[in-house]
């Protein structure tokens, strides 16, 4: 009976040790995930700023092109008016 109790105690101590090391492993994984999340959040902020800058630049170019296009339409209309009057 004594040997059975000794084996049972050693088995329980082994299970407790296994659980202890598994908890340490889970905590390390959690810390690595938190670091990864913070890194991704920083990258997200940088990319969000770059995206906003790119959108602003595109909008600026769009307004410039629209202004140039409207001027060209007016010039084109004037040219056609001259062509029609010449006939």
mmCIF file of C-alpha atoms in Angstrom:
data_model
loop_
_atom_site.group_PDB
_atom_site.id
_atom_site.type_symbol
_atom_site.label_atom_id
_atom_site.label_comp_id
_atom_site.label_asym_id
_atom_site.label_seq_id
_atom_site.Cartn_x
_atom_site.Cartn_y
_atom_site.Cartn_z
ATOM 1 C CA UNK A 1 0.000 0.000 0.000
ATOM 2 C CA UNK A 2 2.877 2.305 0.814
ATOM 3 C CA UNK A 3 4.387 1.843 -2.658
ATOM 4 C CA UNK A 4 1.065 2.659 -4.280
ATOM 5 C CA UNK A 5 0.824 5.897 -2.307
ATOM 6 C CA UNK A 6 4.397 6.835 -3.183
ATOM 7 C CA UNK A 7 3.710 6.194 -6.882
ATOM 8 C CA UNK A 8 0.469 8.169 -6.663
ATOM 9 C CA UNK A 9 2.271 11.103 -4.991
ATOM 10 C CA UNK A 10 5.014 11.074 -7.635
ATOM 11 C CA UNK A 11 2.426 10.941 -10.422
ATOM 12 C CA UNK A 12 0.522 13.864 -8.917
ATOM 13 C CA UNK A 13 3.769 15.819 -8.482
ATOM 14 C CA UNK A 14 4.588 15.120 -12.133
ATOM 15 C CA UNK A 15 1.156 16.342 -13.232
ATOM 16 C CA UNK A 16 1.543 19.477 -11.098
ATOM 17 C CA UNK A 17 4.988 20.120 -12.612
ATOM 18 C CA UNK A 18 3.611 19.619 -16.101
ATOM 19 C CA UNK A 19 0.807 22.083 -15.403
ATOM 20 C CA UNK A 20 3.300 24.580 -13.965
ATOM 21 C CA UNK A 21 5.519 24.482 -17.058
ATOM 22 C CA UNK A 22 2.476 24.617 -19.320
ATOM 23 C CA UNK A 23 1.288 27.787 -17.529
ATOM 24 C CA UNK A 24 4.740 29.337 -17.997
ATOM 25 C CA UNK A 25 4.551 28.440 -21.692
ATOM 26 C CA UNK A 26 1.068 29.989 -22.031
ATOM 27 C CA UNK A 27 2.215 33.203 -20.326
ATOM 28 C CA UNK A 28 5.182 33.478 -22.698
ATOM 29 C CA UNK A 29 2.894 32.962 -25.705
ATOM 30 C CA UNK A 30 0.539 35.639 -24.357
ATOM 31 C CA UNK A 31 3.403 38.136 -23.959
ATOM 32 C CA UNK A 32 4.578 37.438 -27.515
ATOM 33 C CA UNK A 33 1.045 37.952 -28.830
ATOM 34 C CA UNK A 34 0.747 41.245 -26.953
ATOM 35 C CA UNK A 35 4.054 42.404 -28.446
ATOM 36 C CA UNK A 36 2.872 41.333 -31.905
ATOM 37 C CA UNK A 37 -0.446 43.146 -31.466
ATOM 38 C CA UNK A 38 1.280 46.351 -30.352
ATOM 39 C CA UNK A 39 3.658 46.103 -33.327
ATOM 40 C CA UNK A 40 0.717 45.614 -35.685
ATOM 41 C CA UNK A 41 -1.111 48.567 -34.122
ATOM 42 C CA UNK A 42 1.930 50.803 -34.643
ATOM 43 C CA UNK A 43 2.236 49.650 -38.253
ATOM 44 C CA UNK A 44 -1.479 50.217 -38.706
ATOM 45 C CA UNK A 45 -1.143 53.819 -37.510
ATOM 46 C CA UNK A 46 1.742 54.435 -39.914
ATOM 47 C CA UNK A 47 -0.119 52.867 -42.813
ATOM 48 C CA UNK A 48 -3.295 54.773 -41.929
ATOM 49 C CA UNK A 49 -1.370 58.044 -42.024
ATOM 50 C CA UNK A 50 0.205 57.106 -45.367
ATOM 51 C CA UNK A 51 -3.223 56.179 -46.727
ATOM 52 C CA UNK A 52 -4.711 59.496 -45.636
ATOM 53 C CA UNK A 53 -1.799 61.356 -47.249
ATOM 54 C CA UNK A 54 -2.219 59.373 -50.465
ATOM 55 C CA UNK A 55 -5.971 60.024 -50.524
ATOM 56 C CA UNK A 56 -5.389 63.739 -49.988
ATOM 57 C CA UNK A 57 -2.821 63.771 -52.783
ATOM 58 C CA UNK A 58 -5.186 61.926 -55.120
ATOM 59 C CA UNK A 59 -7.986 64.348 -54.320
ATOM 60 C CA UNK A 60 -5.660 67.294 -54.958
ATOM 61 C CA UNK A 61 -4.613 65.847 -58.307
ATOM 62 C CA UNK A 62 -8.230 65.092 -59.158
ATOM 63 C CA UNK A 63 -9.239 68.705 -58.536
ATOM 64 C CA UNK A 64 -6.290 69.946 -60.584
ATOM 65 C CA UNK A 65 -7.167 67.623 -63.460
ATOM 66 C CA UNK A 66 -10.799 68.653 -63.240
ATOM 67 C CA UNK A 67 -9.808 72.313 -63.429
ATOM 68 C CA UNK A 68 -7.505 71.649 -66.392
ATOM 69 C CA UNK A 69 -10.147 69.510 -68.083
ATOM 70 C CA UNK A 70 -12.784 72.231 -67.653
ATOM 71 C CA UNK A 71 -10.390 74.812 -69.120
ATOM 72 C CA UNK A 72 -9.660 72.516 -72.065
ATOM 73 C CA UNK A 73 -13.380 72.009 -72.690
ATOM 74 C CA UNK A 74 -13.867 75.773 -72.821
ATOM 75 C CA UNK A 75 -10.928 76.133 -75.210
ATOM 76 C CA UNK A 76 -12.222 73.248 -77.324
ATOM 77 C CA UNK A 77 -15.664 74.845 -77.485
ATOM 78 C CA UNK A 78 -14.101 78.120 -78.562
ATOM 79 C CA UNK A 79 -12.140 76.327 -81.300
ATOM 80 C CA UNK A 80 -15.286 74.658 -82.599
ATOM 81 C CA UNK A 81 -17.092 77.975 -82.565
ATOM 82 C CA UNK A 82 -14.285 79.425 -84.710
ATOM 83 C CA UNK A 83 -14.430 76.455 -87.079
ATOM 84 C CA UNK A 84 -18.186 76.744 -87.463
ATOM 85 C CA UNK A 85 -17.991 80.491 -88.074
ATOM 86 C CA UNK A 86 -15.349 79.973 -90.758
ATOM 87 C CA UNK A 87 -17.708 77.802 -92.795
#
